[in-house]
XYZ file of C-alpha atoms in Angstrom:
163
model
C 24.323 34.815 -48.129
C 25.572 31.427 -46.982
C 26.391 32.835 -43.564
C 22.894 34.300 -43.276
C 21.257 30.982 -44.186
C 23.495 29.131 -41.722
C 22.585 31.601 -38.965
C 18.886 31.133 -39.737
C 19.285 27.353 -39.489
C 21.250 27.642 -36.242
C 18.595 30.019 -34.895
C 15.837 27.556 -35.746
C 17.743 24.788 -33.957
C 18.226 26.958 -30.870
C 14.583 28.002 -31.073
C 13.640 24.322 -31.077
C 15.338 23.954 -27.690
C 13.468 26.994 -26.365
C 10.217 25.563 -27.714
C 10.816 22.324 -25.808
C 11.546 24.243 -22.616
C 8.450 26.418 -22.996
C 6.288 23.388 -23.698
C 7.631 21.691 -20.566
C 6.831 24.735 -18.412
C 3.281 24.943 -19.780
C 2.637 21.208 -19.388
C 3.863 21.153 -15.789
C 1.879 24.270 -14.928
C -1.264 22.712 -16.397
C -0.628 19.427 -14.588
C 0.051 20.736 -11.073
C -1.406 24.256 -11.276
C 1.813 25.739 -9.876
C 4.705 27.542 -11.503
C 7.670 25.309 -10.776
C 10.685 27.591 -10.443
C 12.932 24.541 -10.079
C 11.965 22.929 -13.377
C 15.154 24.025 -15.126
C 17.270 22.691 -12.283
C 15.387 19.402 -12.402
C 16.241 19.136 -16.106
C 19.847 20.066 -15.381
C 20.109 17.364 -12.719
C 18.709 14.794 -15.161
C 21.223 15.888 -17.785
C 24.052 15.526 -15.274
C 22.867 11.973 -14.553
C 23.140 11.160 -18.261
C 26.520 12.907 -18.392
C 27.816 10.854 -15.462
C 26.640 7.564 -16.957
C 28.443 8.474 -20.184
C 31.577 9.326 -18.182
C 31.417 5.796 -16.782
C 31.784 4.516 -20.341
C 28.197 3.735 -21.224
C 26.622 4.738 -24.517
C 24.221 7.561 -25.194
C 21.053 5.444 -25.066
C 22.022 3.739 -21.790
C 22.680 7.185 -20.313
C 19.349 8.419 -21.663
C 17.495 5.475 -20.093
C 19.295 5.958 -16.770
C 18.419 9.657 -16.747
C 14.760 8.913 -17.489
C 14.566 6.322 -14.700
C 16.324 8.514 -12.121
C 14.211 11.506 -13.184
C 10.998 9.525 -12.857
C 11.874 8.281 -9.380
C 13.031 11.754 -8.335
C 9.878 13.312 -9.770
C 7.638 10.940 -7.835
C 9.602 11.648 -4.665
C 9.398 15.425 -5.183
C 5.685 15.147 -5.919
C 5.008 13.243 -2.703
C 7.327 15.258 -0.465
C 6.898 18.776 -1.863
C 4.178 19.303 -4.474
C 1.282 17.628 -2.722
C 1.892 19.128 0.741
C 2.021 22.680 -0.668
C -0.806 22.277 -3.171
C -3.352 23.801 -0.764
C -0.926 26.207 0.920
C -0.909 29.953 0.262
C 0.764 31.024 -2.978
C 3.734 32.573 -1.192
C 4.437 29.274 0.575
C 4.376 27.499 -2.781
C 6.813 29.995 -4.267
C 9.182 29.578 -1.318
C 9.004 25.773 -1.590
C 9.845 25.793 -5.292
C 12.685 28.275 -4.840
C 14.034 26.069 -2.037
C 13.888 23.063 -4.368
C 15.745 25.123 -6.977
C 18.473 25.943 -4.441
C 18.754 22.349 -3.245
C 19.100 20.941 -6.758
C 21.514 23.679 -7.835
C 23.710 23.046 -4.795
C 23.567 19.284 -5.329
C 24.654 19.729 -8.956
C 27.571 21.877 -7.860
C 28.665 19.593 -5.038
C 28.515 16.444 -7.154
C 29.802 17.724 -10.519
C 31.545 20.967 -9.501
C 30.497 24.365 -10.748
C 32.314 24.090 -14.060
C 30.824 23.991 -17.532
C 30.640 20.502 -18.976
C 30.204 19.581 -22.618
C 27.569 17.028 -23.486
C 28.126 15.049 -26.677
C 25.434 15.172 -29.318
C 23.904 11.900 -30.508
C 23.651 13.340 -34.028
C 27.268 14.225 -34.759
C 28.406 17.366 -36.550
C 28.512 16.464 -40.236
C 27.682 19.253 -42.697
C 24.331 19.169 -44.495
C 22.963 21.231 -47.368
C 26.377 22.436 -48.535
C 27.333 23.571 -45.022
C 24.174 25.560 -44.298
C 23.344 23.212 -41.429
C 24.826 20.219 -39.696
C 23.444 16.938 -38.414
C 23.247 18.263 -34.842
C 21.026 21.187 -35.824
C 18.866 18.982 -38.047
C 18.596 16.454 -35.219
C 17.429 19.087 -32.722
C 14.783 20.365 -35.121
C 13.720 16.818 -36.008
C 13.395 15.693 -32.392
C 11.368 18.797 -31.547
C 8.997 18.258 -34.474
C 8.622 14.560 -33.632
C 7.928 15.370 -29.974
C 5.340 17.985 -30.931
C 3.645 15.535 -33.298
C 3.544 12.813 -30.634
C 2.158 15.216 -28.043
C -0.476 16.401 -30.504
C -1.533 12.814 -31.186
C -1.557 12.045 -27.464
C -3.669 15.061 -26.525
C -6.067 14.722 -29.457
C -6.283 10.955 -29.698
C -6.480 9.591 -26.153
C -8.843 9.884 -23.239
C -6.020 11.294 -21.113
C -5.553 14.122 -23.588
C -7.622 17.224 -24.018
């Protein structure tokens, strides 16, 4: 029974990651009216930036801030160079542009950080909770997802920029 409850908790934590990814895809699609096939690679590149900053000896929050800044600048650059020029192009041209961006980012990741799996440390640790049914990492993932969803709800319902 304990194993079943632990698997349910681990599944909820993994599902929280999938929920964040799905929400990101929907938000970007609504914002630019295109399906961005390179969105996962853009997130991967940002994660590698944070990973590299941590490899240089900086803490998690410094790495997080660096990744956000680099991602913002890269996003603005990609918007100006790629998204806007193809916004009025035929759909097939848009698909080709986004697949090209995917390939470019994937190749850049591989050239800079090699094509090997890297481990990224969790900011939450791995201490057991609830008599071993969960750990702090799983609880942290679920908590961050719920907090993000609550903030997005408040943003979309409570501001003029929202829905």
